[in-house]
Amino acid sequence: RLEEMAARLQGGGQAGRAESAKKELERIKDPETYVEKPFEWKSRNFTFPNTERCGEVVLRINNLTHGYEGKELFNKAKLVLERGERLAILGPNGAGKSTLLRLILGQEEPSGG
């Protein structure tokens, strides 16, 4: 990357930066001064707890009402998500996507429903 940067900067009136990049590249390539960064593999072990299979309905929302400072996000919203189904939450900024997730996770209390 430094070689590409030096070549790109050379003709663009930034010869000083190009020269600095070349010197840095020479320093890195010099076997006398090059020190290899130590690398250590880190293993991550985790397991999911064995749980009993839940029922067919994984998530049920009935008459959800919620909003902020006069802005209503949900008005009597309903949703049923069954085992094996997938859910995509799409919408513009401020539509309530993150708020819906917080409500589902119980991190926020709904206004109603």
Short mmCIF file of N, CA and C in Angstrom, two decimals:
data_model
loop_
_atom_site.label_atom_id
_atom_site.label_comp_id
_atom_site.label_asym_id
_atom_site.label_seq_id
_atom_site.Cartn_x
_atom_site.Cartn_y
_atom_site.Cartn_z
N ARG A 1 0.82 -1.19 0.00
CA ARG A 1 0.00 0.00 0.00
C ARG A 1 0.86 1.25 0.00
N LEU A 2 1.97 1.19 0.72
CA LEU A 2 2.84 2.37 0.75
C LEU A 2 3.42 2.67 -0.62
N GLU A 3 3.75 1.62 -1.39
CA GLU A 3 4.27 1.83 -2.74
C GLU A 3 3.23 2.52 -3.61
N GLU A 4 1.99 2.08 -3.53
CA GLU A 4 0.91 2.69 -4.31
C GLU A 4 0.71 4.14 -3.89
N MET A 5 0.73 4.39 -2.59
CA MET A 5 0.54 5.75 -2.10
C MET A 5 1.67 6.66 -2.56
N ALA A 6 2.91 6.19 -2.49
CA ALA A 6 4.05 6.99 -2.92
C ALA A 6 3.95 7.31 -4.39
N ALA A 7 3.58 6.35 -5.21
CA ALA A 7 3.45 6.58 -6.65
C ALA A 7 2.32 7.55 -6.95
N ARG A 8 1.23 7.45 -6.22
CA ARG A 8 0.09 8.32 -6.45
C ARG A 8 0.39 9.77 -6.05
N LEU A 9 1.11 9.94 -4.96
CA LEU A 9 1.39 11.29 -4.45
C LEU A 9 2.51 11.98 -5.20
N GLN A 10 3.36 11.22 -5.87
CA GLN A 10 4.55 11.77 -6.51
C GLN A 10 4.21 12.90 -7.47
N GLY A 11 3.24 12.71 -8.34
CA GLY A 11 2.95 13.71 -9.35
C GLY A 11 1.90 14.71 -8.95
N GLY A 12 1.30 14.57 -7.82
CA GLY A 12 0.18 15.42 -7.44
C GLY A 12 0.56 16.62 -6.61
N GLY A 13 1.81 17.04 -6.60
CA GLY A 13 2.20 18.20 -5.82
C GLY A 13 2.37 17.89 -4.34
N GLN A 14 2.45 16.62 -4.01
CA GLN A 14 2.64 16.24 -2.62
C GLN A 14 3.89 15.38 -2.50
N ALA A 15 4.96 15.91 -3.04
CA ALA A 15 6.22 15.17 -3.08
C ALA A 15 6.73 14.88 -1.67
N GLY A 16 6.47 15.76 -0.73
CA GLY A 16 6.92 15.54 0.65
C GLY A 16 6.28 14.31 1.26
N ARG A 17 5.00 14.17 1.06
CA ARG A 17 4.30 12.99 1.58
C ARG A 17 4.75 11.73 0.86
N ALA A 18 5.01 11.87 -0.45
CA ALA A 18 5.48 10.72 -1.22
C ALA A 18 6.85 10.28 -0.72
N GLU A 19 7.70 11.24 -0.44
CA GLU A 19 9.05 10.92 0.07
C GLU A 19 8.96 10.25 1.44
N SER A 20 8.07 10.73 2.29
CA SER A 20 7.88 10.11 3.61
C SER A 20 7.40 8.68 3.47
N ALA A 21 6.50 8.44 2.53
CA ALA A 21 6.00 7.09 2.31
C ALA A 21 7.11 6.17 1.82
N LYS A 22 7.97 6.68 0.94
CA LYS A 22 9.10 5.88 0.44
C LYS A 22 10.06 5.52 1.57
N LYS A 23 10.36 6.50 2.43
CA LYS A 23 11.26 6.24 3.56
C LYS A 23 10.66 5.20 4.51
N GLU A 24 9.38 5.30 4.76
CA GLU A 24 8.70 4.34 5.62
C GLU A 24 8.77 2.95 5.01
N LEU A 25 8.57 2.87 3.70
CA LEU A 25 8.64 1.59 3.00
C LEU A 25 10.04 1.00 3.09
N GLU A 26 11.07 1.83 2.91
CA GLU A 26 12.46 1.35 3.02
C GLU A 26 12.74 0.85 4.44
N ARG A 27 12.25 1.57 5.44
CA ARG A 27 12.46 1.17 6.82
C ARG A 27 11.80 -0.19 7.10
N ILE A 28 10.62 -0.38 6.55
CA ILE A 28 9.90 -1.64 6.76
C ILE A 28 10.62 -2.79 6.07
N LYS A 29 11.13 -2.54 4.86
CA LYS A 29 11.77 -3.61 4.09
C LYS A 29 13.18 -3.94 4.57
N ASP A 30 13.81 -3.04 5.33
CA ASP A 30 15.18 -3.27 5.79
C ASP A 30 15.19 -4.39 6.83
N PRO A 31 15.89 -5.51 6.53
CA PRO A 31 15.90 -6.64 7.46
C PRO A 31 16.58 -6.33 8.80
N GLU A 32 17.43 -5.30 8.83
CA GLU A 32 18.11 -4.92 10.08
C GLU A 32 17.15 -4.29 11.08
N THR A 33 16.19 -3.53 10.57
CA THR A 33 15.29 -2.80 11.47
C THR A 33 13.89 -3.41 11.56
N TYR A 34 13.60 -4.33 10.66
CA TYR A 34 12.26 -4.91 10.64
C TYR A 34 12.08 -5.88 11.81
N VAL A 35 11.03 -5.67 12.55
CA VAL A 35 10.69 -6.55 13.66
C VAL A 35 9.30 -7.10 13.37
N GLU A 36 9.21 -8.42 13.29
CA GLU A 36 7.92 -9.03 13.00
C GLU A 36 7.02 -8.94 14.23
N LYS A 37 5.81 -8.52 13.98
CA LYS A 37 4.84 -8.39 15.06
C LYS A 37 4.48 -9.78 15.57
N PRO A 38 4.57 -9.99 16.87
CA PRO A 38 4.22 -11.32 17.39
C PRO A 38 2.73 -11.59 17.19
N PHE A 39 2.45 -12.82 16.83
CA PHE A 39 1.06 -13.20 16.59
C PHE A 39 0.72 -14.39 17.48
N GLU A 40 -0.39 -14.28 18.12
CA GLU A 40 -0.82 -15.34 19.02
C GLU A 40 -2.28 -15.69 18.70
N TRP A 41 -2.50 -16.95 18.35
CA TRP A 41 -3.87 -17.39 18.08
C TRP A 41 -4.67 -17.37 19.38
N LYS A 42 -5.82 -16.79 19.30
CA LYS A 42 -6.71 -16.77 20.46
C LYS A 42 -7.92 -17.62 20.12
N SER A 43 -8.23 -18.52 20.98
CA SER A 43 -9.39 -19.36 20.72
C SER A 43 -10.58 -18.86 21.53
N ARG A 44 -11.70 -18.90 20.90
CA ARG A 44 -12.94 -18.49 21.55
C ARG A 44 -13.83 -19.73 21.65
N ASN A 45 -14.16 -20.09 22.84
CA ASN A 45 -15.04 -21.23 23.05
C ASN A 45 -16.33 -20.76 23.71
N PHE A 46 -17.42 -21.09 23.10
CA PHE A 46 -18.70 -20.81 23.72
C PHE A 46 -19.69 -21.88 23.28
N THR A 47 -20.66 -22.09 24.10
CA THR A 47 -21.70 -23.06 23.77
C THR A 47 -23.06 -22.45 24.09
N PHE A 48 -24.02 -22.86 23.34
CA PHE A 48 -25.38 -22.44 23.61
C PHE A 48 -26.01 -23.45 24.57
N PRO A 49 -26.73 -22.98 25.54
CA PRO A 49 -27.34 -23.92 26.48
C PRO A 49 -28.39 -24.78 25.77
N ASN A 50 -28.46 -26.03 26.18
CA ASN A 50 -29.49 -26.92 25.63
C ASN A 50 -30.82 -26.53 26.24
N THR A 51 -31.74 -26.19 25.39
CA THR A 51 -33.06 -25.80 25.87
C THR A 51 -34.10 -26.68 25.21
N GLU A 52 -35.22 -26.77 25.85
CA GLU A 52 -36.32 -27.52 25.25
C GLU A 52 -36.85 -26.73 24.07
N ARG A 53 -37.36 -27.44 23.13
CA ARG A 53 -37.90 -26.80 21.96
C ARG A 53 -39.14 -26.01 22.35
N CYS A 54 -39.20 -24.78 21.88
CA CYS A 54 -40.35 -23.95 22.24
C CYS A 54 -41.54 -24.34 21.36
N GLY A 55 -42.65 -23.72 21.60
CA GLY A 55 -43.85 -24.03 20.83
C GLY A 55 -43.74 -23.53 19.40
N GLU A 56 -44.81 -23.65 18.69
CA GLU A 56 -44.83 -23.21 17.30
C GLU A 56 -44.69 -21.70 17.20
N VAL A 57 -45.33 -20.97 18.10
CA VAL A 57 -45.28 -19.51 18.06
C VAL A 57 -44.09 -19.04 18.89
N VAL A 58 -43.15 -18.38 18.22
CA VAL A 58 -41.93 -17.90 18.87
C VAL A 58 -42.14 -16.50 19.42
N LEU A 59 -42.89 -15.68 18.69
CA LEU A 59 -43.12 -14.29 19.09
C LEU A 59 -44.54 -13.91 18.72
N ARG A 60 -45.23 -13.30 19.67
CA ARG A 60 -46.58 -12.82 19.40
C ARG A 60 -46.70 -11.41 19.95
N ILE A 61 -47.11 -10.50 19.10
CA ILE A 61 -47.34 -9.11 19.50
C ILE A 61 -48.79 -8.79 19.19
N ASN A 62 -49.52 -8.33 20.20
CA ASN A 62 -50.93 -7.98 20.03
C ASN A 62 -51.17 -6.54 20.46
N ASN A 63 -51.73 -5.76 19.58
CA ASN A 63 -52.14 -4.38 19.87
C ASN A 63 -51.03 -3.55 20.49
N LEU A 64 -49.84 -3.63 19.94
CA LEU A 64 -48.70 -2.86 20.45
C LEU A 64 -48.86 -1.39 20.08
N THR A 65 -48.78 -0.55 21.09
CA THR A 65 -48.83 0.90 20.88
C THR A 65 -47.61 1.49 21.56
N HIS A 66 -46.88 2.32 20.82
CA HIS A 66 -45.68 2.94 21.39
C HIS A 66 -45.28 4.14 20.55
N GLY A 67 -44.64 5.10 21.20
CA GLY A 67 -44.15 6.28 20.51
C GLY A 67 -43.38 7.17 21.47
N TYR A 68 -42.87 8.27 20.94
CA TYR A 68 -42.09 9.22 21.72
C TYR A 68 -42.57 10.64 21.44
N GLU A 69 -42.70 11.43 22.47
CA GLU A 69 -42.96 12.88 22.37
C GLU A 69 -43.87 13.25 21.21
N GLY A 70 -45.04 12.68 21.19
CA GLY A 70 -46.01 13.02 20.16
C GLY A 70 -45.82 12.30 18.84
N LYS A 71 -44.76 11.51 18.70
CA LYS A 71 -44.55 10.75 17.46
C LYS A 71 -44.94 9.30 17.71
N GLU A 72 -46.01 8.89 17.07
CA GLU A 72 -46.51 7.54 17.25
C GLU A 72 -45.76 6.60 16.31
N LEU A 73 -45.10 5.59 16.88
CA LEU A 73 -44.37 4.61 16.07
C LEU A 73 -45.22 3.40 15.75
N PHE A 74 -45.97 2.91 16.73
CA PHE A 74 -46.81 1.73 16.56
C PHE A 74 -48.19 2.02 17.11
N ASN A 75 -49.21 1.68 16.36
CA ASN A 75 -50.59 1.87 16.81
C ASN A 75 -51.34 0.56 16.59
N LYS A 76 -51.55 -0.18 17.67
CA LYS A 76 -52.25 -1.47 17.63
C LYS A 76 -51.59 -2.44 16.65
N ALA A 77 -50.26 -2.48 16.67
CA ALA A 77 -49.50 -3.37 15.78
C ALA A 77 -49.65 -4.82 16.22
N LYS A 78 -49.71 -5.72 15.24
CA LYS A 78 -49.83 -7.15 15.52
C LYS A 78 -48.78 -7.89 14.71
N LEU A 79 -48.22 -8.94 15.32
CA LEU A 79 -47.20 -9.75 14.64
C LEU A 79 -47.18 -11.13 15.27
N VAL A 80 -47.13 -12.16 14.44
CA VAL A 80 -46.96 -13.53 14.91
C VAL A 80 -45.79 -14.12 14.13
N LEU A 81 -44.79 -14.60 14.86
CA LEU A 81 -43.62 -15.22 14.24
C LEU A 81 -43.56 -16.66 14.72
N GLU A 82 -43.62 -17.59 13.78
CA GLU A 82 -43.61 -19.01 14.14
C GLU A 82 -42.24 -19.62 13.92
N ARG A 83 -42.01 -20.75 14.57
CA ARG A 83 -40.73 -21.45 14.47
C ARG A 83 -40.39 -21.70 13.00
N GLY A 84 -39.14 -21.43 12.64
CA GLY A 84 -38.68 -21.64 11.28
C GLY A 84 -38.84 -20.43 10.38
N GLU A 85 -39.64 -19.46 10.80
CA GLU A 85 -39.82 -18.25 10.00
C GLU A 85 -38.69 -17.27 10.28
N ARG A 86 -38.47 -16.40 9.32
CA ARG A 86 -37.47 -15.35 9.48
C ARG A 86 -38.16 -14.01 9.40
N LEU A 87 -37.51 -13.02 9.99
CA LEU A 87 -38.10 -11.69 10.05
C LEU A 87 -37.06 -10.67 9.62
N ALA A 88 -37.41 -9.82 8.69
CA ALA A 88 -36.55 -8.70 8.29
C ALA A 88 -37.25 -7.42 8.72
N ILE A 89 -36.52 -6.54 9.37
CA ILE A 89 -37.09 -5.28 9.82
C ILE A 89 -36.46 -4.18 8.99
N LEU A 90 -37.24 -3.61 8.09
CA LEU A 90 -36.76 -2.58 7.16
C LEU A 90 -37.57 -1.32 7.35
N GLY A 91 -36.94 -0.18 7.11
CA GLY A 91 -37.66 1.08 7.18
C GLY A 91 -36.71 2.25 7.23
N PRO A 92 -37.22 3.44 7.01
CA PRO A 92 -36.37 4.64 7.04
C PRO A 92 -35.94 4.98 8.46
N ASN A 93 -34.99 5.89 8.57
CA ASN A 93 -34.53 6.35 9.88
C ASN A 93 -35.72 6.92 10.66
N GLY A 94 -35.79 6.56 11.92
CA GLY A 94 -36.85 7.09 12.78
C GLY A 94 -38.17 6.35 12.69
N ALA A 95 -38.21 5.25 11.95
CA ALA A 95 -39.46 4.51 11.79
C ALA A 95 -39.75 3.60 12.97
N GLY A 96 -38.74 3.32 13.81
CA GLY A 96 -38.97 2.51 15.00
C GLY A 96 -38.39 1.11 14.94
N LYS A 97 -37.45 0.86 14.04
CA LYS A 97 -36.86 -0.49 13.92
C LYS A 97 -36.14 -0.90 15.19
N SER A 98 -35.25 -0.07 15.67
CA SER A 98 -34.50 -0.38 16.90
C SER A 98 -35.42 -0.39 18.11
N THR A 99 -36.38 0.49 18.12
CA THR A 99 -37.34 0.53 19.22
C THR A 99 -38.12 -0.77 19.28
N LEU A 100 -38.52 -1.30 18.13
CA LEU A 100 -39.25 -2.57 18.10
C LEU A 100 -38.39 -3.68 18.69
N LEU A 101 -37.12 -3.72 18.33
CA LEU A 101 -36.23 -4.75 18.89
C LEU A 101 -36.08 -4.61 20.40
N ARG A 102 -35.95 -3.37 20.88
CA ARG A 102 -35.85 -3.15 22.33
C ARG A 102 -37.13 -3.57 23.04
N LEU A 103 -38.27 -3.33 22.43
CA LEU A 103 -39.54 -3.75 23.01
C LEU A 103 -39.63 -5.27 23.06
N ILE A 104 -39.22 -5.94 21.99
CA ILE A 104 -39.27 -7.41 21.94
C ILE A 104 -38.35 -8.00 23.01
N LEU A 105 -37.16 -7.40 23.19
CA LEU A 105 -36.19 -7.91 24.17
C LEU A 105 -36.54 -7.53 25.60
N GLY A 106 -37.55 -6.67 25.77
CA GLY A 106 -37.94 -6.27 27.11
C GLY A 106 -37.06 -5.18 27.69
N GLN A 107 -36.27 -4.54 26.86
CA GLN A 107 -35.40 -3.46 27.33
C GLN A 107 -36.16 -2.14 27.45
N GLU A 108 -37.35 -2.10 26.89
CA GLU A 108 -38.17 -0.91 26.92
C GLU A 108 -39.62 -1.35 27.11
N GLU A 109 -40.39 -0.57 27.82
CA GLU A 109 -41.79 -0.90 28.07
C GLU A 109 -42.67 -0.21 27.03
N PRO A 110 -43.63 -0.91 26.45
CA PRO A 110 -44.53 -0.29 25.48
C PRO A 110 -45.53 0.64 26.16
N SER A 111 -46.06 1.58 25.40
CA SER A 111 -47.11 2.46 25.93
C SER A 111 -48.39 1.67 26.15
N GLY A 112 -48.63 0.70 25.29
CA GLY A 112 -49.82 -0.13 25.42
C GLY A 112 -49.67 -1.42 24.64
N GLY A 113 -50.45 -2.42 25.01
CA GLY A 113 -50.43 -3.70 24.28
C GLY A 113 -49.57 -4.75 24.92
#
